[in-house]
Short mmCIF file of C-alpha atoms in Angstrom, two decimals:
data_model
loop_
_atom_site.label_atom_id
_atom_site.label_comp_id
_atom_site.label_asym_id
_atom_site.label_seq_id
_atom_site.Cartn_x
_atom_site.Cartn_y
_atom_site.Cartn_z
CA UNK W 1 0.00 0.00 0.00
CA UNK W 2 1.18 3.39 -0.85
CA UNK W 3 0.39 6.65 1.32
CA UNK W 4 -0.06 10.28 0.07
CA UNK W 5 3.50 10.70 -0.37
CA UNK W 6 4.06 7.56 -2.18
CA UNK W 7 5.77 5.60 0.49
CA UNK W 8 5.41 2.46 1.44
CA UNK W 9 4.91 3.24 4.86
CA UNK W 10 3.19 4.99 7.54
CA UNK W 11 5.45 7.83 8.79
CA UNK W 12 4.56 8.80 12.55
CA UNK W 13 5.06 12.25 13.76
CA UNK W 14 7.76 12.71 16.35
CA UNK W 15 8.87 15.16 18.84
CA UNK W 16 12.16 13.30 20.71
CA UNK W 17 15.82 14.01 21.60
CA UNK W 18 17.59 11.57 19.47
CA UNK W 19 21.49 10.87 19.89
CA UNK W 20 23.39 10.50 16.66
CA UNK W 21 26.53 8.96 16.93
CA UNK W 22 29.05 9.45 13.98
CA UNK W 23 30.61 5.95 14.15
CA UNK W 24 34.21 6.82 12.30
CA UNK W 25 34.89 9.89 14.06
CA UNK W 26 33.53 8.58 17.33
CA UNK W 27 30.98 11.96 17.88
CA UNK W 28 27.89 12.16 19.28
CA UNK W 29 25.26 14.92 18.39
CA UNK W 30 22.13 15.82 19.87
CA UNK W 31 18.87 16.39 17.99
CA UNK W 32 15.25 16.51 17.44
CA UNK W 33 13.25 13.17 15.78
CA UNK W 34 10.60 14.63 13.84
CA UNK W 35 8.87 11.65 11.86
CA UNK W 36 9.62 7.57 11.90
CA UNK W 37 8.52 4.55 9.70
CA UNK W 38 9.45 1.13 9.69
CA UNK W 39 12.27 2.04 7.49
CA UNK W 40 13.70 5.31 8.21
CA UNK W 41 13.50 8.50 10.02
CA UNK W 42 13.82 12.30 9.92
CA UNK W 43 16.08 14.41 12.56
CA UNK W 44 17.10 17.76 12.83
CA UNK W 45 20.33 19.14 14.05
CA UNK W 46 22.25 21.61 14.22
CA UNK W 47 25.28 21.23 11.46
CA UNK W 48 24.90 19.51 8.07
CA UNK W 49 26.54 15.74 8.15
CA UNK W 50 27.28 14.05 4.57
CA UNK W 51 25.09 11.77 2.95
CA UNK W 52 26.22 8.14 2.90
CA UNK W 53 27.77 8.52 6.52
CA UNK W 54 26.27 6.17 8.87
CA UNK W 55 25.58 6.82 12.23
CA UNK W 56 23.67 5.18 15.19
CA UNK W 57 20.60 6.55 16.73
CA UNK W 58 19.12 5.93 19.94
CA UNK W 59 15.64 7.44 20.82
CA UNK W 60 14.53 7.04 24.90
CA UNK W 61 11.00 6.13 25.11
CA UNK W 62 9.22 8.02 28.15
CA UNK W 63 6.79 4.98 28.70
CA UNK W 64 8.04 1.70 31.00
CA UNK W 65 6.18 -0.21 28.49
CA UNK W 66 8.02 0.58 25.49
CA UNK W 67 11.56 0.33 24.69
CA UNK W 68 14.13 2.64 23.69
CA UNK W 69 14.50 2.98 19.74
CA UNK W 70 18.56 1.96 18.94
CA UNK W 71 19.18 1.81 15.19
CA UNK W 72 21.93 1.62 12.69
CA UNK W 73 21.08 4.18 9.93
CA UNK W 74 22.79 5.61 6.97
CA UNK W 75 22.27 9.30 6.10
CA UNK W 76 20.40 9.75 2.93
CA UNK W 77 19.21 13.20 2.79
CA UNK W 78 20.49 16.38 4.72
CA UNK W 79 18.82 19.84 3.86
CA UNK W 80 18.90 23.18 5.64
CA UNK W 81 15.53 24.58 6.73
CA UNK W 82 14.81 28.51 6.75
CA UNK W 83 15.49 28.44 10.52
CA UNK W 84 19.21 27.68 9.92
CA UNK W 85 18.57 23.56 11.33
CA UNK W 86 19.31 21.18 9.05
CA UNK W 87 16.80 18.21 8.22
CA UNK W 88 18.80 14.52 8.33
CA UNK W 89 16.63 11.95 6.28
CA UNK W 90 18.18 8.08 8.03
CA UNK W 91 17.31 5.11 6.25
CA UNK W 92 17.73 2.35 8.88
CA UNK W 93 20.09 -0.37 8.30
CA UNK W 94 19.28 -2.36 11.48
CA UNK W 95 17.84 -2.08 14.86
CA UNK W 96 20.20 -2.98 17.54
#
């Protein structure tokens, strides 16, 4: 099934701190989640990072019941917004 913006799935809307982790130059970021699917997810930070560079995420979940997202990703998309953040599009490569 396809959704309105042709994907093949659901994206939820997100408002977490996320911790990106640049695995080869062992630095870790702090940023915003804004949307998730099954297969990727959308962040925004601070400084732009270059596509292809992968980089862990972890995601704390405020609920007992649920646990905390940790994924392998790979940077896919990175564009500056008007208020000077820039918007990281992570395809996930595998939840850890």
């Amino acid at each position: 099934m396809l959704y309105e913006d042709k994907r093949r799935f659901m994206r939820m809307m997100v408002n977490a701190e996320a911790k990106i982790s640049i695995l080869e130059q062992q630095i870790t970021l702090t940023g915003r989640c804004i949307d998730l699917s099954a297969t990727g997810l959308s962040v925004a930070v601070e400084e732009p990072l270059e596509v292809e560079t992968v980089v862990d995420v972890h995601i704390n979940s405020t609920s007992a019941s649920i646990p905390p997202l940790n994924a392998h990703t790979k940077i896919v998309r990175c564009t500056q917004e008007e208020e000077g953040q820039y918007i990281l599009g992570l395809e996930i490569i595998q939840f850890n």
